[in-house]
Structures are given as C-alpha cells and as structure tokens.
Coordinates of C-alpha atoms in Angstrom, one line a residue:
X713 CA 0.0 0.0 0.0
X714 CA 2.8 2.3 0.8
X715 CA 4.7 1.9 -2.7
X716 CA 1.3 2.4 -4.4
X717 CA 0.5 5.6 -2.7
X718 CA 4.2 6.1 -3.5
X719 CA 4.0 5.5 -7.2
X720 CA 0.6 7.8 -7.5
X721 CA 2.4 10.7 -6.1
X722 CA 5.3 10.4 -8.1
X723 CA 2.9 9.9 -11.3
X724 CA 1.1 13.0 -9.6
X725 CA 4.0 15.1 -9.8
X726 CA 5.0 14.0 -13.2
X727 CA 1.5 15.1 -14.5
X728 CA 1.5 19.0 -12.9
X729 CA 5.2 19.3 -14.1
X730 CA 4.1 17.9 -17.5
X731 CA 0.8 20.7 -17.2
X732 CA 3.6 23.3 -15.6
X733 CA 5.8 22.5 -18.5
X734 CA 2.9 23.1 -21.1
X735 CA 1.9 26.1 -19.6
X736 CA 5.4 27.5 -19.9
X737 CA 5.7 26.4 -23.4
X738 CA 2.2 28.5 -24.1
X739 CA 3.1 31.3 -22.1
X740 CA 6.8 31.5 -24.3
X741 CA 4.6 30.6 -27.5
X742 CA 2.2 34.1 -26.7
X743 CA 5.4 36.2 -25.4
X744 CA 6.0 38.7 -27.9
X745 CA 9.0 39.0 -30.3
X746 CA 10.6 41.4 -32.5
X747 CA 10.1 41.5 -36.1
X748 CA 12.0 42.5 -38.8
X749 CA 10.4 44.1 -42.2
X750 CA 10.3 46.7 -45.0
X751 CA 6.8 48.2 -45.7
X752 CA 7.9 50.3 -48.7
X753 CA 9.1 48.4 -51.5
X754 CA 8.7 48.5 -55.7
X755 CA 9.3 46.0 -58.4
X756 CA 8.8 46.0 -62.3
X757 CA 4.7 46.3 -61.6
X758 CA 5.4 50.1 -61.6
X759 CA 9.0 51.2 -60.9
X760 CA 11.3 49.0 -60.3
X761 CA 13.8 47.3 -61.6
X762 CA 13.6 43.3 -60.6
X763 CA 10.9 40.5 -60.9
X764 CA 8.8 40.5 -57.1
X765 CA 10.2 37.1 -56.9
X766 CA 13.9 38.3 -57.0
X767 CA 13.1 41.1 -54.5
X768 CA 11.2 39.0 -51.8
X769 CA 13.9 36.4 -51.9
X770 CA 16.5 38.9 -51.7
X771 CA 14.7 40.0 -48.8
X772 CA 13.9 36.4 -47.3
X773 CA 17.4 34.8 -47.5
X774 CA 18.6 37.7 -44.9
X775 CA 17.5 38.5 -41.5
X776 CA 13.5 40.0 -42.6
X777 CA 10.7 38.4 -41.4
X778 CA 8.2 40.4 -43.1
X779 CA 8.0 42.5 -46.7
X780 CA 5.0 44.5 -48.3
X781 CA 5.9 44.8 -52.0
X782 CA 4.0 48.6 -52.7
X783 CA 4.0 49.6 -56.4
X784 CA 2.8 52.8 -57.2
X785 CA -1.2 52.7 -57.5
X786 CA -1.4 49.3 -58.6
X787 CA -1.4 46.0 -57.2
X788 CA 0.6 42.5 -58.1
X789 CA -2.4 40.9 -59.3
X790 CA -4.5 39.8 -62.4
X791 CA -1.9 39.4 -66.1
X792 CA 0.6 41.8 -67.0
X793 CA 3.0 40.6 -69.5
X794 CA 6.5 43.5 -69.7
X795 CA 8.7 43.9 -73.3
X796 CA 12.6 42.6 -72.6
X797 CA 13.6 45.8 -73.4
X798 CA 11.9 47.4 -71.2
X799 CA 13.3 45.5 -68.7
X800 CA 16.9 46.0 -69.9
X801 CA 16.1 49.6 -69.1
X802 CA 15.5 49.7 -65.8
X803 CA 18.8 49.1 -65.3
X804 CA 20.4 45.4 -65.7
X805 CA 20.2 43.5 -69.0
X806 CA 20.7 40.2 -66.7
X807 CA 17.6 40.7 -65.0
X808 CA 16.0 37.8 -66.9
X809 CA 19.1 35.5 -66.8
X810 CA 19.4 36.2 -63.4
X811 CA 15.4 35.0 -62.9
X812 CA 16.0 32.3 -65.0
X813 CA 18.6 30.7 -63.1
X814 CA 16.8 30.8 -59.7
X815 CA 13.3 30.5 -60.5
X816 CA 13.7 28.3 -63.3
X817 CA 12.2 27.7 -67.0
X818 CA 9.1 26.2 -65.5
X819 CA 8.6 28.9 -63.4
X820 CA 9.5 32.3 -65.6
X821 CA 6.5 32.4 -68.1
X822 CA 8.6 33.8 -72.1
X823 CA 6.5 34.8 -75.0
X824 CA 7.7 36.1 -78.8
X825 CA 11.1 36.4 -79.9
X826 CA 13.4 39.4 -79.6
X827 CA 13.0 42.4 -79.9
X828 CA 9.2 41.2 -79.2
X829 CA 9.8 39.1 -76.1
X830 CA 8.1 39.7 -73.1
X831 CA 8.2 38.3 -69.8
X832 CA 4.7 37.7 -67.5
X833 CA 4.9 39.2 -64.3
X834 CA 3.9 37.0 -61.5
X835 CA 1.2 38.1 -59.0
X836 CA 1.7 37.9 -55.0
X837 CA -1.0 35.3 -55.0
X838 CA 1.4 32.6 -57.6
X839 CA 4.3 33.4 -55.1
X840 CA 3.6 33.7 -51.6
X841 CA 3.7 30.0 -51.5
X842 CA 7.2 29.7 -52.5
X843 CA 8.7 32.1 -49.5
X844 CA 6.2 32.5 -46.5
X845 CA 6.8 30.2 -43.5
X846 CA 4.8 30.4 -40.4
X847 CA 6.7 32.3 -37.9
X848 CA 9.3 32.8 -39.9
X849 CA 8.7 34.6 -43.2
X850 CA 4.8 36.7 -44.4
X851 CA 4.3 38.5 -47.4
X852 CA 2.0 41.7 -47.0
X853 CA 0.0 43.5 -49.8
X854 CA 0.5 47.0 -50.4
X855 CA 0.2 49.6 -52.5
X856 CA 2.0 53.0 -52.5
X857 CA -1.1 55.5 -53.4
X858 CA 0.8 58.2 -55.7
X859 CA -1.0 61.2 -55.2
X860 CA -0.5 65.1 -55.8
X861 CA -1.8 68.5 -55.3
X862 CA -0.6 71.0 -58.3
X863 CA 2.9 70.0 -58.5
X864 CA 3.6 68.7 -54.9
X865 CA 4.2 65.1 -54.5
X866 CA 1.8 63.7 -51.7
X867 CA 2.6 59.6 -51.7
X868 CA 1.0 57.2 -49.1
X869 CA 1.6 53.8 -48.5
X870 CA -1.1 51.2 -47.4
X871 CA -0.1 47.9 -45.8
X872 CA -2.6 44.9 -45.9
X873 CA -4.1 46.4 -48.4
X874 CA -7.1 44.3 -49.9
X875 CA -8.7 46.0 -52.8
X876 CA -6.8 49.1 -55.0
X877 CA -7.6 52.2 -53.9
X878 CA -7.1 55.3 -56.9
X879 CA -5.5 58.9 -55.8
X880 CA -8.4 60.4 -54.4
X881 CA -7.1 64.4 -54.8
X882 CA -7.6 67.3 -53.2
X883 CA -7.9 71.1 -53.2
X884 CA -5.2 71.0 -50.4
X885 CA -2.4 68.6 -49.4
X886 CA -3.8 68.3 -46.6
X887 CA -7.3 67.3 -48.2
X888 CA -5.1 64.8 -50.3
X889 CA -3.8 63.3 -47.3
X890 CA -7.2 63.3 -45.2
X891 CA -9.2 62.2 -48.7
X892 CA -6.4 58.8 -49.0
X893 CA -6.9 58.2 -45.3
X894 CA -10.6 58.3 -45.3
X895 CA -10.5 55.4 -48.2
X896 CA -8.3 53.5 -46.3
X897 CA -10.2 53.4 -43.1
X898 CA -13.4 52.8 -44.9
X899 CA -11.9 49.8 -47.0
X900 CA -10.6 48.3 -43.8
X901 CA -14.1 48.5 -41.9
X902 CA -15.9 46.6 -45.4
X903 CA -13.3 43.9 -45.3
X904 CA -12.8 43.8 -41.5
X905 CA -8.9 43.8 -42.1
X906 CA -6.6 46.2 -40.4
X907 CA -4.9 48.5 -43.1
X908 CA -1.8 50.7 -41.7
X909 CA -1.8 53.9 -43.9
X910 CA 1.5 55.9 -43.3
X911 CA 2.8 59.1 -45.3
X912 CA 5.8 58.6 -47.4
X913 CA 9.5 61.0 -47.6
X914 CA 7.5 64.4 -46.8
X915 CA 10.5 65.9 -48.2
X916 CA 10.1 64.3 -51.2
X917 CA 9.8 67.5 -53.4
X918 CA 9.2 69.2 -50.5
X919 CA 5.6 68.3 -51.2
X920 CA 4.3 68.1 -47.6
X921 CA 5.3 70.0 -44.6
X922 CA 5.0 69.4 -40.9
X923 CA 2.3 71.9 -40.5
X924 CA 0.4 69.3 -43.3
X925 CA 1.3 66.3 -41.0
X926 CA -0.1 67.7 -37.7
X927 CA -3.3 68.8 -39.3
X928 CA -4.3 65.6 -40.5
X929 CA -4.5 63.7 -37.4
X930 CA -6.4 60.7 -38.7
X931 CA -2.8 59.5 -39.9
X932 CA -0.9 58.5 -37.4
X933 CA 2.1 57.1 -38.6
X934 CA 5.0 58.7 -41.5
X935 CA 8.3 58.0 -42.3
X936 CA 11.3 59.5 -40.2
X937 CA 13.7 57.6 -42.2
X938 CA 13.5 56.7 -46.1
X939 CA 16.2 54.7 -47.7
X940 CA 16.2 57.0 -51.5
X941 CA 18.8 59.3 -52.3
X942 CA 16.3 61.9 -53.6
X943 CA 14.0 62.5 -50.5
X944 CA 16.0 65.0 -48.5
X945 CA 16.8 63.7 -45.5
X946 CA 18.4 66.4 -43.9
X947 CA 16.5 69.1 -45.5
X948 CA 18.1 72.7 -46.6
X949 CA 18.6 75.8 -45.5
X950 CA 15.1 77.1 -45.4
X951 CA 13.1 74.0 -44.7
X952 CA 13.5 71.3 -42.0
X953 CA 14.8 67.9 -41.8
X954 CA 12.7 65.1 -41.5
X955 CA 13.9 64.3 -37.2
X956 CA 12.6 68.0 -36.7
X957 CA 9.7 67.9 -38.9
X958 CA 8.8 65.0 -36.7
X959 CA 9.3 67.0 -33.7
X960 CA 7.2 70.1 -35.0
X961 CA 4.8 68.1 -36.1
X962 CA 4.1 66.2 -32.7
X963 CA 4.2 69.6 -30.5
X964 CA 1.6 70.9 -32.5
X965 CA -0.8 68.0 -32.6
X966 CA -0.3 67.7 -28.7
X967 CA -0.2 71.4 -27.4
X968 CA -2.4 72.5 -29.9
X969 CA -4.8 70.2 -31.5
X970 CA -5.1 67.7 -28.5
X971 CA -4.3 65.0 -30.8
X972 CA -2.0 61.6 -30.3
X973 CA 1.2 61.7 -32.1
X974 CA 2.8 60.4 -35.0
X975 CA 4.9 57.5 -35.0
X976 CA 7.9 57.3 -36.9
X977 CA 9.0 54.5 -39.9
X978 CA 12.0 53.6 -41.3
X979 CA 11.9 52.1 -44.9
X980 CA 13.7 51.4 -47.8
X981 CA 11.9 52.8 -50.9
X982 CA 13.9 50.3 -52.8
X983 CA 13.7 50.4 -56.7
X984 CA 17.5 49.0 -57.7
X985 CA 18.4 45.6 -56.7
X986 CA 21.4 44.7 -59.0
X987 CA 25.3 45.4 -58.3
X988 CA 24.0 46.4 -55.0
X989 CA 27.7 47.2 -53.9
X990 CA 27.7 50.0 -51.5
X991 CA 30.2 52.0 -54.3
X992 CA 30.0 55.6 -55.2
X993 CA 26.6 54.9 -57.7
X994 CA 25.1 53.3 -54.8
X995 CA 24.6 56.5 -53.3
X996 CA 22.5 57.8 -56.4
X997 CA 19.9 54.3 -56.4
X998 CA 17.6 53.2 -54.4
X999 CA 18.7 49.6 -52.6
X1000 CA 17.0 47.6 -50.4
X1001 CA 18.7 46.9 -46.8
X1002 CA 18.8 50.5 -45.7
X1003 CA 16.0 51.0 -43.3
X1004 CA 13.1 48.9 -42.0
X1005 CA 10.9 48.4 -38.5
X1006 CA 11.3 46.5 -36.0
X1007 CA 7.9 45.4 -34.7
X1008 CA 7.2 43.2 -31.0
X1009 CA 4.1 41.6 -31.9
X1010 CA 3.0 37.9 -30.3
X1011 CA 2.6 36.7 -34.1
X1012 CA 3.8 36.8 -37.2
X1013 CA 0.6 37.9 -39.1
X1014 CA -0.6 41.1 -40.5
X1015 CA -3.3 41.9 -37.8
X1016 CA -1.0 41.3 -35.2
X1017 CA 1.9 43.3 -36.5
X1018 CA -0.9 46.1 -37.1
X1019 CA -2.3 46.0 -34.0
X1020 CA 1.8 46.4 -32.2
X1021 CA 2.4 49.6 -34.4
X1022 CA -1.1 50.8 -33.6
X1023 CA 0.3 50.6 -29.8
X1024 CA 3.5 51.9 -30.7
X1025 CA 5.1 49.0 -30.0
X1026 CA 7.8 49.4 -32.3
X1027 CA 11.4 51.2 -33.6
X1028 CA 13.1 52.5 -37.2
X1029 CA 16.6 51.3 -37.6
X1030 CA 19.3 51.9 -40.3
X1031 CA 21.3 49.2 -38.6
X1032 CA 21.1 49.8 -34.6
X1033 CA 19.5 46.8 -33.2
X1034 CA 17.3 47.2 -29.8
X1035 CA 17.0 44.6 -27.5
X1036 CA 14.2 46.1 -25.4
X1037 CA 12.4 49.6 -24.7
X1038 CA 10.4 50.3 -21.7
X1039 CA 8.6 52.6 -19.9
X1040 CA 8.2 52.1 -16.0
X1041 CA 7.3 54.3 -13.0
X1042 CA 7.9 57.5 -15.6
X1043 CA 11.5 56.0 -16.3
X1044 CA 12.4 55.5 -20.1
X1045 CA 14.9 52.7 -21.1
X1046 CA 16.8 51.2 -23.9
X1047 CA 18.7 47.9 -24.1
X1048 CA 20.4 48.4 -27.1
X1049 CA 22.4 45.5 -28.7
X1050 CA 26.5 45.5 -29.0
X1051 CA 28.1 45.3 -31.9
X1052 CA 31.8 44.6 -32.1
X1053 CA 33.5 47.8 -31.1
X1054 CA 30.8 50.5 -31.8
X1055 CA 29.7 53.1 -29.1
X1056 CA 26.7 54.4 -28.6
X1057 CA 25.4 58.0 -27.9
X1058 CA 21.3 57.9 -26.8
X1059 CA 19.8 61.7 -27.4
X1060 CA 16.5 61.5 -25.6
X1061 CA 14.3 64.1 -27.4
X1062 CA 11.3 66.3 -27.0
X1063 CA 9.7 69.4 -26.4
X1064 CA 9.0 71.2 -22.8
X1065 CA 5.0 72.5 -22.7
X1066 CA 5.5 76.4 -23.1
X1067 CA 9.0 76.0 -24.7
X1068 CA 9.9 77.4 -27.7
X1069 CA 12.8 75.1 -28.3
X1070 CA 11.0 72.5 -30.6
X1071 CA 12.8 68.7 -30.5
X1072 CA 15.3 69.8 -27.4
X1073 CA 17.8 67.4 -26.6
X1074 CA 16.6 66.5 -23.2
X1075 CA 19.9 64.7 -22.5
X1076 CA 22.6 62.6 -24.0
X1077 CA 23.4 58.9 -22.5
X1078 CA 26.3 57.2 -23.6
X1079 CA 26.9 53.1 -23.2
X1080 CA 24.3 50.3 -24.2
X1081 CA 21.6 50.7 -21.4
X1082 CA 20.3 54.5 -21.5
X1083 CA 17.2 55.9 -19.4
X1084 CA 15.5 59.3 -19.1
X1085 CA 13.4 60.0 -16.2
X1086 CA 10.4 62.1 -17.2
X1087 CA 10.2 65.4 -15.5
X1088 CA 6.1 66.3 -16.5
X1089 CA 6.5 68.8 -18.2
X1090 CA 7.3 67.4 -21.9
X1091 CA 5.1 67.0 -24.5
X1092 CA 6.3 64.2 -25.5
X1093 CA 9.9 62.1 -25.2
X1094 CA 11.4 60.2 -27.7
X1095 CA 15.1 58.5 -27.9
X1096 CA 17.2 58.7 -31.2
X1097 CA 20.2 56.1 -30.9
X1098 CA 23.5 56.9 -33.0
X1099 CA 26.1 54.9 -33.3
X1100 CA 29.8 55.4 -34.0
X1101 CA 29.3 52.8 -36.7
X1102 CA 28.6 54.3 -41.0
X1103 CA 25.8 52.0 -42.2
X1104 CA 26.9 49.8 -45.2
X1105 CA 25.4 50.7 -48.1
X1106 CA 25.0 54.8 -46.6
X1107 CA 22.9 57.7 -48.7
X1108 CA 24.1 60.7 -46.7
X1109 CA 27.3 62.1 -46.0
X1110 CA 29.0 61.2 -43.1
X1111 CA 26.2 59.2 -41.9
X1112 CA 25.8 56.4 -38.9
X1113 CA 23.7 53.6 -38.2
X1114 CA 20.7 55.1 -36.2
X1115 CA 17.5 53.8 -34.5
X1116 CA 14.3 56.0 -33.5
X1117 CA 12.1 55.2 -30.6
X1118 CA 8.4 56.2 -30.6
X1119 CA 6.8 59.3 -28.5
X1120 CA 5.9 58.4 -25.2
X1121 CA 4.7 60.6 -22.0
X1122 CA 2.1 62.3 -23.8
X1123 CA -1.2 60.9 -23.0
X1124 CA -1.5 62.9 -19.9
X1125 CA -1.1 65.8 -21.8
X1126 CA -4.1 65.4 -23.9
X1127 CA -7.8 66.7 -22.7
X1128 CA -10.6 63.8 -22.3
X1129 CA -13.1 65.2 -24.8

C-alpha cells in the first residue's frame, strides 16, 4: 500500500510538471517578439527594376521576417505581360538571366522572340507559396497611393491592403492626405482587415510640410527615415529635416490640437536591386537593406503586426539593433544590442509644454543601457540612438547607423473630450 501511494504521487507530480511545462511552453509561444520588415518596396509592376520574386527572396534569404511589396497605384495581381527591353532599361540587361537561373524555365512564363519578347509578371498570390513560413517569413499586400496636389508630390503607402484604392485628390495637401486616409479606413471597416496607412518621404519635393502632418490627425504614422537618395533627408537651409519635422509636427498635434502623435518608420523605398555594392553609384539608387521596422508583436501575421504599431510597440533602424524599450514608473529605457567595437550615444528628445525650443535634446546617455526620467513637463519624449558605426550601403554624408524610438509621455497631456 505504501509503494502504491508512492508511485501515485510520483505519477502525480509528473503530471503537474508535465501541465507546468505546457503552460510555460504557451506562455513562451504568446510572449511577444521582435520582427523584422520593410513596408515600402517596388518591383517592375510600376517602378522597379527586378521581378517580385527576386526582391522578396532577396529579402527572405537575410534577416527580414516580413515585406509588403508597394508599387505605385497598382497592385501585383490579375496578367501583366512586360517587353525585354523594357526590362533591360531599368537598369540590368541580366535581370531575366538572373530570374531564369533561380526561379527556373518552369517557373518564368517567355512569349515572342526578340526584340518582341516579353516576360509575365507573377502576381503575389502565384508566389507567396514559395517564400512564406509560419513564424518565420509573411508577405503583405501593399500599395503605394501616388498622389499630388498642383505640382507637390503627396505619396502614401497602405499595408494589408485588400482592394486598389485610386489617388483620391484634393484642393489641399492636406485634403489629399485626409481624402487617402478616409479610403483607407473605410476599405478596412468593409473587409474587417486592419490597413496601416503611413505618409511617405515628406521631403520628397518638399511636397508636404510638418504643418500638413499635424493637421491631419487621422494618420498617425510617416516616415522618419526613407532609404532614397532623392527625399531630402536632412533638409536645406530654409526648410526642415525630417527628425525635426517629426518633432514640430508632434508639438503641435499635442499642445495645440489635442491630438496623439505620429509614430515614426523607417523604410527602404527600394527600386534598384542589381550590383548592389555600396560603391559611389550606390549612393544615387535606391537599394533595399537600408532602413526597415522593427515590430514586437505575439505573431507573425498582419493583424498582429498592425495591432503592435497601432500601440507603438515598435522602432526605425538603419542598422542599430534594440533589444528592449520600456517605460516604467515615468522612467524611459533602452537595451540596445552590441556590436563589435561600436559606441553608442542615446539623445532623448522632445519638447517642454510652453517652450519654444522644438525637439530639445533632453539629454545625451552614452553606453548600451540608457534611461531618461520624465520630469512632467514634456510633450512628449522620444530617444534617437546613434552609433559610432557608417551604415553599409550609406545615402548621406558622413552618416551612422541610427534607430528611433516612438513618442511616449504624452497621454496625460491630452484633454478627455
């Protein structure tokens, strides 16, 4: 009797370690994670200069876990057959060797002879099924909506994306803006899928201006940091660049419009994907690997990576990699990743209620674990992490690998309406 009673305890405690053990394993499973993706990406459907196949692979065989491919008002879907030499335009006369050896002759779809040949170009529904793996690899719809008002460029992009939505125009760029969003939002509340809109380079011909962004407080997200040569960055000498357009941007839209924030992407624009070599020319194309988000999100699905960025659960990098970012008992903290020999300098950035001095520097941190204690009195705080490392593949002078942290501290500061 004693052994018995023995054994069932002992099978007892095997069981609640076995349920303890499942429990962990579910709570690890639901834990979230960071992703890596690009939400701003073309091919040769409008402007760009490889096959979507090449570019999601590209994309897929490095560290990325997730890739919208966003052509310029149209989607990768339905038959759309492309002249040879129009290819060999764009920029490589390889690009159909180079397809043909990875892909295949079964796969790459050749009609006519030269100088008549032309090459189909695949829809995301053929090939999805070749590079997504659960929890490892997703391919996202999007479209970049290519819009204007007079002569100023005004370009969104829209992730998730389930039906094509056409420039909607405006007597304003600000209506332009407002007029895209409002399609957006009403596409995503027929299909019942989340669509994150964000507004592309604002410098981009100088087309939108920070006064447009904080105006327009249905969008809530833009990009602080676009991998093309020609969307100036760093601004001039009589207009902004894009780090304070961010800033005056989000002082206005909390101190004066009692609005949330915007949050801040980084993305590549790529168009060019061949002799990507980092040279002297590389500075003039637009290559993929330059900027993307990192995203904590329980899943690897679009809804969930929606939701995260939604929360503001989420960084830009051009290379910086952050382990974590917190905000406890009014105390802000980065756990930023080594790498090799590189230093790290942490400006924690915002703007004082009543100050004048837009986008302050609230302090500099040096070393790998930073924090900023909130005072109360800024609108908002935000960290920008520079390293004493040049990014690869760089597009402007003298530049370093960076990461941007979103807003935080300034719910208090808005008014319950």
């Amino acid at each position: 009797m004693m052994i018995h009673t023995r054994s069932l305890l002992i099978v007892a405690s095997i069981l609640i370690l076995s349920f303890a053990s499942a429990d962990d394993a579910r709570a690890a499973d639901d834990a979230p994670q960071w992703f890596k993706g690009n939400l701003h990406t073309h091919s040769l459907w409008s402007d760009g200069n490889d096959f979507p196949e090449m570019i999601t692979d590209w994309y897929a065989s490095r560290d990325y876990h997730f890739l919208a491919i966003s052509d310029h008002n149209i989607l990768s879907k339905g038959e759309k057959w492309m002249n040879i030499r129009d290819i060999n335009k764009r920029g490589n006369v390889y690009a159909l060797d180079k397809y043909l050896k990875r892909f295949g002759e079964k796969w790459v779809e050749v009609r006519g002879e030269d100088p008549m040949k032309e090459i189909r170009l695949k829809g995301l529904e053929e090939f999805r099924g070749k590079f997504e793996k659960p929890g490892k690899f997703l391919l996202i719809q999007g479209e970049e909506i290519t819009d204007k008002f007079g002569s100023q460029p005004v370009h969104m992009n829209a992730t998730n994306i389930q039906q094509l939505i056409k420039p909607q125009g405006g007597k304003s760029v600000q209506e332009v803006i407002r007029n895209n969003i409002k399609q957006v939002i009403e596409q995503s509340e027929k299909t019942g899928k989340p669509i994150l809109a964000h507004l592309n380079h604002p410098n981009f011909g100088y087309g939108v201006t920070a006064e447009d962004i904080a105006h327009v407080v249905e969008e809530q997200f833009f990009e602080v940091f676009n991998g093309h040569p020609g969307v100036n960055q760093t601004g001039d000498a009589k207009r902004p660049g894009i780090d304070m357009l961010w800033d005056i941007a989000n002082t206005i839209r909390i101190d004066k419009l009692n609005a949330a924030p915007l949050y801040g992407l980084g993305t590549d624009d790529s168009h060019h994907y061949h002799n990507i070599k980092g040279d002297a020319l590389a500075a003039k194309r637009s290559e993929p690997g330059r900027a993307w988000v990192m995203v904590r999100a329980k899943k690897l699905d679009a809804e969930s990576l929606i939701e995260a960025m939604k929360q503001g659960d989420f960084y830009a990098s051009t290379g910086v990699t952050l382990k974590d970012i917190s905000l406890k008992d009014g105390v802000l903290t980065l756990e930023i990743a080594p790498d090799a020999d590189a230093t790290f300098e942490t400006h924690f950035i915002g703007t004082k209620k009543g100050s004048t001095d837009i986008g302050e520097v609230l302090a500099k941190v040096d070393g790998v674990k930073p924090s900023y204690k909130l005072k109360g009195d800024e609108l908002y705080v935000r960290a920008l992490v520079i390293s004493s490392k040049s990014p690869p593949n760089p597009t402007i002078k003298d530049q370093k690998e960076q990461a941007w942290t979103q807003p935080v501290g300034w719910q208090k500061h808005l008014k319950k309406e």
